[in-house]
Amino acid sequence: MVRRRGPRSLVASSEPRRLIAVLSLLAAWGCSSGPARSSAPPAGHADRARLAAEVRSEIARCWRGYEERARGHDELLPVSGGFRDWYGESLLMTPVDALDTLILAGLPEESARAKALVLDRLSFDRDVTVKNFEVTIRLLGGLLSSYQLTGDPRLLALADDLGHRLLPVFASPTGMPYMFVNLKTGKTSGARSNPAEIGTLLLEFGTLSKLTGNPVYLEKARRAVTVLYARRSAIGLVGEEIDVETGEWKSAASHVGGGIDSYYEYLAKSARLFGDADLERMWRESRKAVDAYLADETASGLWYGQSDMTSGRRTATEFGALQAFLPAVLAFDGDLDRARRLEDSCFRMWTLHGIEPESIDYSTMKATEPGYPLRPEIVESAYYLYRYTKDPRYLEMGRVFFEDLKRYCRVDGGYTILKNVVTKEKGDLMPSYFLAETLKYLYLLFTPDDPADFEHIVFNTEAHPLRRTW
Ligand code: DMJ
């Protein structure tokens, strides 16, 4: 039986520091947040090592929680002490997703155990129908980055086997991938897909080609994204749903949220990782349309909402935890002004209820989807902004995120999702991306010795670093 930590002691010890941190950040940005407070020293460079050490010990604690209660399964249910396997049998989502985090955080015993578990147990010779996108970003991405970090050829062999089993997805009439594939039979399904699931494959498939010398992976994934790009509207936007057999749009809703988000991320990052001028041009054109029709300068700051892909007409003013990836990509692209202003908006979203909801309406600043599934994007953006600006306010933001996570989501053996950020009611799941991304980005933000070499690596959308060695 899993017991929660006493919430009272956590509230009592963390609340004043959190409040001071939030107030000093808002004050620094000229935001009104109630009565002025005394100028507490902002968390700065000096605190970094201590915070990094604390995140490292949380990474180790979460990994041990998984090992004790869910070892060999996909994900830990930290409140009930159970586990979840996505497809009835395990594909070791958490160990594969967590392995490079354990390595980068300097946890050699834990990473050795994770790697041994993956090598002993992981097999893709299974009669299961998987979601191509999720398996690509978590498993293929995780295996490739762990191979590059360890040099162990067995990890690359697993990646190659998985890539081979996923290839049938591209055998649609357009070349855009089906959503699902059976790993044993190669049978595909799911013709109605979306830009994110079509366009978020190239970093992993392209890297697999470069590392194995087999060009087929890169060719198929690159073709899929170029076919999708060619179907953008006359004003340059993509919609939310498309039929990969006919190429016909099924939803004209355009935005930078779930279902579209990482399509843009991968245009920018693939252009850089593969030195691909065509992709660079596609990214530039796409960004112009996104900034022209989705960006929304409002009294409460810069946001990116919803518009019709054909007319560009504004259809909704929703923004959420997933959209918070965009400041990172804008910073990666060199637009620090927009990146900073959008991250400020994201931070406002976070501080509405002390932790971010899945979605808000930024015209009313009310939560429209109140859950918090331990998402990483806002932390990822703080990390990029700190790396590019060295502005300590992003360290301060990171400290607020970390303290709120501990306050509201920390349980014995791990962290859990929230069903509702207003009531702070807990759910019962530690998604694999919490170790792959949320804790990794917090660690990389704080550690004074960030091992990520921005000249030669890009992070895939699951925070797996892929190094350009070609
Ligand atoms: C992760 O699996 C990836 O970051 C993906 O791009 C979006 N969803 C989750 C995290 O929120």
PDB file of N, CA, C and O and ligand atoms in Angstrom, residues 133-134 137-138 261-262 265 322 375-377 433 437 461-462, ligand 1:
ATOM      1  N   PHE A 133       3.792   6.903 -33.505  1.00  0.00           N
ATOM      2  CA  PHE A 133       4.354   8.146 -32.960  1.00  0.00           C
ATOM      3  C   PHE A 133       4.932   7.928 -31.562  1.00  0.00           C
ATOM      4  O   PHE A 133       6.084   8.276 -31.287  1.00  0.00           O
ATOM      5  N   GLU A 134       4.139   7.340 -30.665  1.00  0.00           N
ATOM      6  CA  GLU A 134       4.582   7.192 -29.274  1.00  0.00           C
ATOM      7  C   GLU A 134       5.790   6.266 -29.167  1.00  0.00           C
ATOM      8  O   GLU A 134       6.731   6.517 -28.414  1.00  0.00           O
ATOM      9  N   ILE A 137       8.928   8.204 -30.597  1.00  0.00           N
ATOM     10  CA  ILE A 137       9.569   9.265 -29.792  1.00  0.00           C
ATOM     11  C   ILE A 137      10.125   8.715 -28.483  1.00  0.00           C
ATOM     12  O   ILE A 137      11.165   9.166 -28.020  1.00  0.00           O
ATOM     13  N   ARG A 138       9.440   7.714 -27.897  1.00  0.00           N
ATOM     14  CA  ARG A 138       9.903   7.212 -26.591  1.00  0.00           C
ATOM     15  C   ARG A 138      10.940   6.115 -26.745  1.00  0.00           C
ATOM     16  O   ARG A 138      12.024   6.184 -26.160  1.00  0.00           O
ATOM     17  N   ASP A 261       1.700  20.343 -32.674  1.00  0.00           N
ATOM     18  CA  ASP A 261       2.882  20.923 -32.024  1.00  0.00           C
ATOM     19  C   ASP A 261       4.246  20.460 -32.556  1.00  0.00           C
ATOM     20  O   ASP A 261       5.029  21.225 -33.119  1.00  0.00           O
ATOM     21  N   SER A 262       4.541  19.189 -32.404  1.00  0.00           N
ATOM     22  CA  SER A 262       5.912  18.746 -32.693  1.00  0.00           C
ATOM     23  C   SER A 262       6.189  18.610 -34.199  1.00  0.00           C
ATOM     24  O   SER A 262       7.344  18.411 -34.592  1.00  0.00           O
ATOM     25  N   GLU A 265       8.154  21.617 -34.414  1.00  0.00           N
ATOM     26  CA  GLU A 265       9.426  21.383 -33.693  1.00  0.00           C
ATOM     27  C   GLU A 265      10.399  20.578 -34.563  1.00  0.00           C
ATOM     28  O   GLU A 265      11.589  20.891 -34.649  1.00  0.00           O
ATOM     29  N   LEU A 322       0.760  21.787 -23.431  1.00  0.00           N
ATOM     30  CA  LEU A 322       1.492  21.279 -24.591  1.00  0.00           C
ATOM     31  C   LEU A 322       2.080  22.412 -25.425  1.00  0.00           C
ATOM     32  O   LEU A 322       3.204  22.330 -25.923  1.00  0.00           O
ATOM     33  N   ARG A 375       3.414  17.283 -17.161  1.00  0.00           N
ATOM     34  CA  ARG A 375       4.011  17.634 -18.458  1.00  0.00           C
ATOM     35  C   ARG A 375       5.311  18.427 -18.303  1.00  0.00           C
ATOM     36  O   ARG A 375       5.463  19.222 -17.374  1.00  0.00           O
ATOM     37  N   PRO A 376       6.215  18.249 -19.300  1.00  0.00           N
ATOM     38  CA  PRO A 376       7.540  18.878 -19.214  1.00  0.00           C
ATOM     39  C   PRO A 376       7.712  20.186 -19.975  1.00  0.00           C
ATOM     40  O   PRO A 376       8.711  20.881 -19.783  1.00  0.00           O
ATOM     41  N   GLU A 377       6.794  20.516 -20.889  1.00  0.00           N
ATOM     42  CA  GLU A 377       7.128  21.525 -21.904  1.00  0.00           C
ATOM     43  C   GLU A 377       7.544  22.870 -21.323  1.00  0.00           C
ATOM     44  O   GLU A 377       8.471  23.514 -21.822  1.00  0.00           O
ATOM     45  N   TYR A 433       7.317   9.890 -19.604  1.00  0.00           N
ATOM     46  CA  TYR A 433       7.985  11.144 -19.956  1.00  0.00           C
ATOM     47  C   TYR A 433       8.360  11.989 -18.751  1.00  0.00           C
ATOM     48  O   TYR A 433       9.122  12.948 -18.871  1.00  0.00           O
ATOM     49  N   GLU A 437      11.694  13.455 -19.498  1.00  0.00           N
ATOM     50  CA  GLU A 437      11.690  14.877 -19.850  1.00  0.00           C
ATOM     51  C   GLU A 437      11.650  15.825 -18.659  1.00  0.00           C
ATOM     52  O   GLU A 437      12.536  16.656 -18.490  1.00  0.00           O
ATOM     53  N   THR A 461      11.464  15.125 -29.302  1.00  0.00           N
ATOM     54  CA  THR A 461      10.332  15.698 -28.564  1.00  0.00           C
ATOM     55  C   THR A 461      10.098  14.995 -27.231  1.00  0.00           C
ATOM     56  O   THR A 461       9.298  15.448 -26.427  1.00  0.00           O
ATOM     57  N   GLU A 462      10.809  13.910 -26.988  1.00  0.00           N
ATOM     58  CA  GLU A 462      10.733  13.205 -25.700  1.00  0.00           C
ATOM     59  C   GLU A 462      12.008  13.475 -24.879  1.00  0.00           C
ATOM     60  O   GLU A 462      12.321  12.759 -23.942  1.00  0.00           O
TER      61      GLU A 462
HETATM   62  C1  DMJ B   1       5.643  13.640 -24.527  1.00  0.00           C
HETATM   63  O1  DMJ B   1       5.422  12.323 -24.862  1.00  0.00           O
HETATM   64  C2  DMJ B   1       6.236  14.411 -25.673  1.00  0.00           C
HETATM   65  O2  DMJ B   1       6.829  15.579 -25.207  1.00  0.00           O
HETATM   66  C3  DMJ B   1       5.226  14.728 -26.737  1.00  0.00           C
HETATM   67  O3  DMJ B   1       5.777  15.553 -27.731  1.00  0.00           O
HETATM   68  C4  DMJ B   1       4.034  15.424 -26.121  1.00  0.00           C
HETATM   69  N1  DMJ B   1       3.493  14.697 -25.007  1.00  0.00           N
HETATM   70  C5  DMJ B   1       4.391  14.235 -23.984  1.00  0.00           C
HETATM   71  C6  DMJ B   1       4.691  15.232 -22.895  1.00  0.00           C
HETATM   72  O4  DMJ B   1       3.744  16.157 -22.622  1.00  0.00           O
END
